[in-house]
Tab-separated table of C-alpha atoms in Angstrom:
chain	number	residue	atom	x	y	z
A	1	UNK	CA	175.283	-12.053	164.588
A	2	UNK	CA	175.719	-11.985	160.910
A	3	UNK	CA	174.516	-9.654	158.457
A	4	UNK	CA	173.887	-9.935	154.726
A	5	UNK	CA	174.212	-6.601	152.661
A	6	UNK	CA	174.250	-6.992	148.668
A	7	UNK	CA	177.701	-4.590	148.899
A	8	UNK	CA	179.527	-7.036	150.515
A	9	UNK	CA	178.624	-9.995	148.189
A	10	UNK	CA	181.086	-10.304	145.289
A	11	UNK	CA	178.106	-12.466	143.375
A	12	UNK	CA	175.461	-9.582	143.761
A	13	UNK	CA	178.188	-7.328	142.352
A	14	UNK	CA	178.721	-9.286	139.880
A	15	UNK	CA	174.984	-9.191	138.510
A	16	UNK	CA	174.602	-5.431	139.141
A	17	UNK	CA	177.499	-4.739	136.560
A	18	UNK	CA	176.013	-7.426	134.523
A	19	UNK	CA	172.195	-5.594	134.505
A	20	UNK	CA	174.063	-1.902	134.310
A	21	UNK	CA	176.242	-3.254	131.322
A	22	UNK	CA	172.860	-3.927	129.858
A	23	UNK	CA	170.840	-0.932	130.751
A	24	UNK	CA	173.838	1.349	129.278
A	25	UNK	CA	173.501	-0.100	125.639
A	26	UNK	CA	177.199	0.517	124.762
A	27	UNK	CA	179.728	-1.721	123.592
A	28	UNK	CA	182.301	0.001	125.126
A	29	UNK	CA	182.634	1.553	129.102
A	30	UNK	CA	184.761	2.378	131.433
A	31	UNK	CA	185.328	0.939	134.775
A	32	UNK	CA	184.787	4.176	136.965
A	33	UNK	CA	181.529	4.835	135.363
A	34	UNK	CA	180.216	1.242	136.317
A	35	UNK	CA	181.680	1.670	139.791
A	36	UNK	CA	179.815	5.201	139.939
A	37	UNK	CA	176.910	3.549	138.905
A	38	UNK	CA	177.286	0.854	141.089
A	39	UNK	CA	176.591	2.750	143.951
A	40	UNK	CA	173.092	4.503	142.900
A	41	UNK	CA	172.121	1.193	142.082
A	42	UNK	CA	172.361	-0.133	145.441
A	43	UNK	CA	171.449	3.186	147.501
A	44	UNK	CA	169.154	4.935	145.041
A	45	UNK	CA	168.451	7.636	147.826
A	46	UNK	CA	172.047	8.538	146.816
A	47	UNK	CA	170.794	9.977	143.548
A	48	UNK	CA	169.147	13.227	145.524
A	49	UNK	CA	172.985	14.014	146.187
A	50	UNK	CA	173.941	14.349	142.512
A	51	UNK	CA	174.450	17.780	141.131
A	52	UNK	CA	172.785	17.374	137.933
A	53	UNK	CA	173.279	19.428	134.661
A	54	UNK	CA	170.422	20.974	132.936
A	55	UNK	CA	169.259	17.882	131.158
A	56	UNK	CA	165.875	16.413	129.660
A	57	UNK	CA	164.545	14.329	132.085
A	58	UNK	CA	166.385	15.524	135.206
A	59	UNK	CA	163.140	16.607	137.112
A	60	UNK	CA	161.481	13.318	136.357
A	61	UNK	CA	164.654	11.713	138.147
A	62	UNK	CA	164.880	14.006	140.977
A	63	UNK	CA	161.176	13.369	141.713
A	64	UNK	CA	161.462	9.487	141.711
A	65	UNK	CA	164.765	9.863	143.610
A	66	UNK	CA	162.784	11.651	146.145
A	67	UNK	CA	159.836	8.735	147.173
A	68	UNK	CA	162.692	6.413	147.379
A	69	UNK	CA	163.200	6.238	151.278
A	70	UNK	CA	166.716	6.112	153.141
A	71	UNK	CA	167.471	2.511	154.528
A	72	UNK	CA	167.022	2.304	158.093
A	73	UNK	CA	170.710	1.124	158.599
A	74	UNK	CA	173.291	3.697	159.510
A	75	UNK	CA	175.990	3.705	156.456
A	76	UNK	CA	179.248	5.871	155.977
A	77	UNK	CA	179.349	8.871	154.386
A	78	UNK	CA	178.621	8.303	150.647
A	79	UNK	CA	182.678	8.567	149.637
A	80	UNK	CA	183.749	6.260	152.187
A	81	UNK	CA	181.089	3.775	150.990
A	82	UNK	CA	182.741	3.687	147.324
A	83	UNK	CA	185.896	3.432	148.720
A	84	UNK	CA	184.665	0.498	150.894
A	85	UNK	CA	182.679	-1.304	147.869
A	86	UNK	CA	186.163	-0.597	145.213
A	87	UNK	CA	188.061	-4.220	146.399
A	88	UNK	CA	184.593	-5.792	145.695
A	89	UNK	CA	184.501	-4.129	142.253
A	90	UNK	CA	188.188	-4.958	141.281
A	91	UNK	CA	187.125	-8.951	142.201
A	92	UNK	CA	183.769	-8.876	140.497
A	93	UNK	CA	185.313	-7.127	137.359
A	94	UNK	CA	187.961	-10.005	137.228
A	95	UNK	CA	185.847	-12.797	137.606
A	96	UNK	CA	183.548	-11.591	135.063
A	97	UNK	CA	186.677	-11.137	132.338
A	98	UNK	CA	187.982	-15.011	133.366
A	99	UNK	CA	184.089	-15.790	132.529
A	100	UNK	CA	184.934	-14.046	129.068
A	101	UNK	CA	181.600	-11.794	129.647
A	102	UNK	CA	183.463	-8.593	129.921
A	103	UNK	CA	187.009	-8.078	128.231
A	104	UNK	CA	189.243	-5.548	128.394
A	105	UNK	CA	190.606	-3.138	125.482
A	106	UNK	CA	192.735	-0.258	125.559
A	107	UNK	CA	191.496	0.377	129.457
A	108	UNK	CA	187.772	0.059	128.615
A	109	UNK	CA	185.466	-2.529	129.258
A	110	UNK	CA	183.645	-3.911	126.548
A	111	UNK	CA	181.181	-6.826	126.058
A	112	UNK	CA	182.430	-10.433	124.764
A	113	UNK	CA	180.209	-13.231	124.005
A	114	UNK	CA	179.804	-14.730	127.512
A	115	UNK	CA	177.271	-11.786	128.119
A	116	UNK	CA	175.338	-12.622	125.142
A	117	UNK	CA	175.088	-16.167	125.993
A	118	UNK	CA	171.665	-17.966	127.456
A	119	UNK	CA	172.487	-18.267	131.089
A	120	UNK	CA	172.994	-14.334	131.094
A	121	UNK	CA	170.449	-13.206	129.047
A	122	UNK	CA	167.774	-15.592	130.945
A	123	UNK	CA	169.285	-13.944	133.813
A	124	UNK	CA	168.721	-10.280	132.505
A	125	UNK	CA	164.804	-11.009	131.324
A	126	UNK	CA	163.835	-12.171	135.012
A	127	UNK	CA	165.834	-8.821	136.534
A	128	UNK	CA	164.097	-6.620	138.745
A	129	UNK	CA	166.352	-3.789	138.011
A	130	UNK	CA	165.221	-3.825	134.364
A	131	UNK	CA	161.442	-4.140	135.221
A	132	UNK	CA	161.674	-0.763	137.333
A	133	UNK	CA	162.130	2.321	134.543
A	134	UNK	CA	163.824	4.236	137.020
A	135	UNK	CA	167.501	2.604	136.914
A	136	UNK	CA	167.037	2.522	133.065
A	137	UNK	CA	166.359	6.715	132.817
A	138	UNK	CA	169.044	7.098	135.347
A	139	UNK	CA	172.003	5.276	133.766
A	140	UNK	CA	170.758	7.077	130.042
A	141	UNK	CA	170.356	10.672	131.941
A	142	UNK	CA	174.493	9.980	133.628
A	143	UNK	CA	175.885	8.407	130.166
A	144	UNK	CA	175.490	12.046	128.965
A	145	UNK	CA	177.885	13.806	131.431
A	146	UNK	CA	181.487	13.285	130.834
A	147	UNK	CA	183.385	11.272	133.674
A	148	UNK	CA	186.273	13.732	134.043
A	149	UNK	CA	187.174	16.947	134.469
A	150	UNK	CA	185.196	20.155	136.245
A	151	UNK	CA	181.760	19.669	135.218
A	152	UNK	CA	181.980	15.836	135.267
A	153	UNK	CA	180.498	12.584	136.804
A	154	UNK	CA	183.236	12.395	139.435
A	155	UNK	CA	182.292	15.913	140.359
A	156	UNK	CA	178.897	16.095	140.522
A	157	UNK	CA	178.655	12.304	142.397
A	158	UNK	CA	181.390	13.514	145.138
A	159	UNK	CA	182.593	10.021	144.846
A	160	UNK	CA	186.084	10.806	143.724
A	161	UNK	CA	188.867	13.327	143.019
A	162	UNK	CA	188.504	15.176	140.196
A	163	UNK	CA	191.040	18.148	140.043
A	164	UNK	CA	194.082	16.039	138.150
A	165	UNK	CA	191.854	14.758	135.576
A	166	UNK	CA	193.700	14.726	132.206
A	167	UNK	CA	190.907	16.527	130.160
């Protein structure tokens, strides 16, 4: 029997860090953070596991976060799952800098003029993640917490290590 699942699909990938590249309103990001947010895109119920600093809009999150219900399908442990969905990042990040949408400077990710081109901004009006507020609120809420270091994204997500952050 086969089974679909968006993480597995290197084209679905591909359009969440397309839609999250738009919903972050930067010109430059870096890879972990899109990987992190990766995740919470495609298992919102995830978001209830985040230790979140004291920040406007938190409880507004937490209560959305909280209706969302947890897919019926039994998954890994939450760190196992990013490690699972990184090979699918890595492929979906270099097809999308051969399509000369994302480029790469000084080991950040910034926009190039693919992703302002018709095709992808056609794509991004008709996007469901951009019609529901609540993937909009979260990626502004996590763009204010620093990736690194003891108080960090990578902390508070329990997605990765941490501890030998240069900070």
């Amino acid at each position: 029997m086969i089974i679909y699942h968006p993480r597995s699909d290197i084209y679905h990938c591909m359009f969440r860090f397309i839609t999250i590249a738009s919903l972050q309103e930067l010109e430059e990001f870096d890879f972990t953070r899109l990987r992190i947010y990766d995740l919470f895109f495609l298992f919102p119920h995830l978001v209830n596991d985040i230790s979140f600093p004291r920040l406007k809009g938190v409880s507004e999150i937490k209560k959305k976060a909280a209706g969302i219900q947890k897919p019926y399908e039994t998954l890994p442990d939450k760190k196992r799952l990013f490690s699972e969905m990184g090979d699918y990042h890595i492929q979906a990040l270099q097809i999308l800098v051969s399509k000369d949408i994302f480029g790469e400077v000084d080991g950040k990710l910034r926009l190039s003029s693919g992703f302002y081109s018709e095709p992808i901004t056609r794509l991004l009006t008709d996007n469901q993640y951009n019609a529901d507020n609540f993937f909009g609120e979260l990626v502004t809420l996590l763009n204010q917490i620093n990736l690194a270091g003891e108080a960090g994204l990578k902390k508070r997500t329990g997605l990765m290590e941490y501890r030998y952050d240069a900070v």
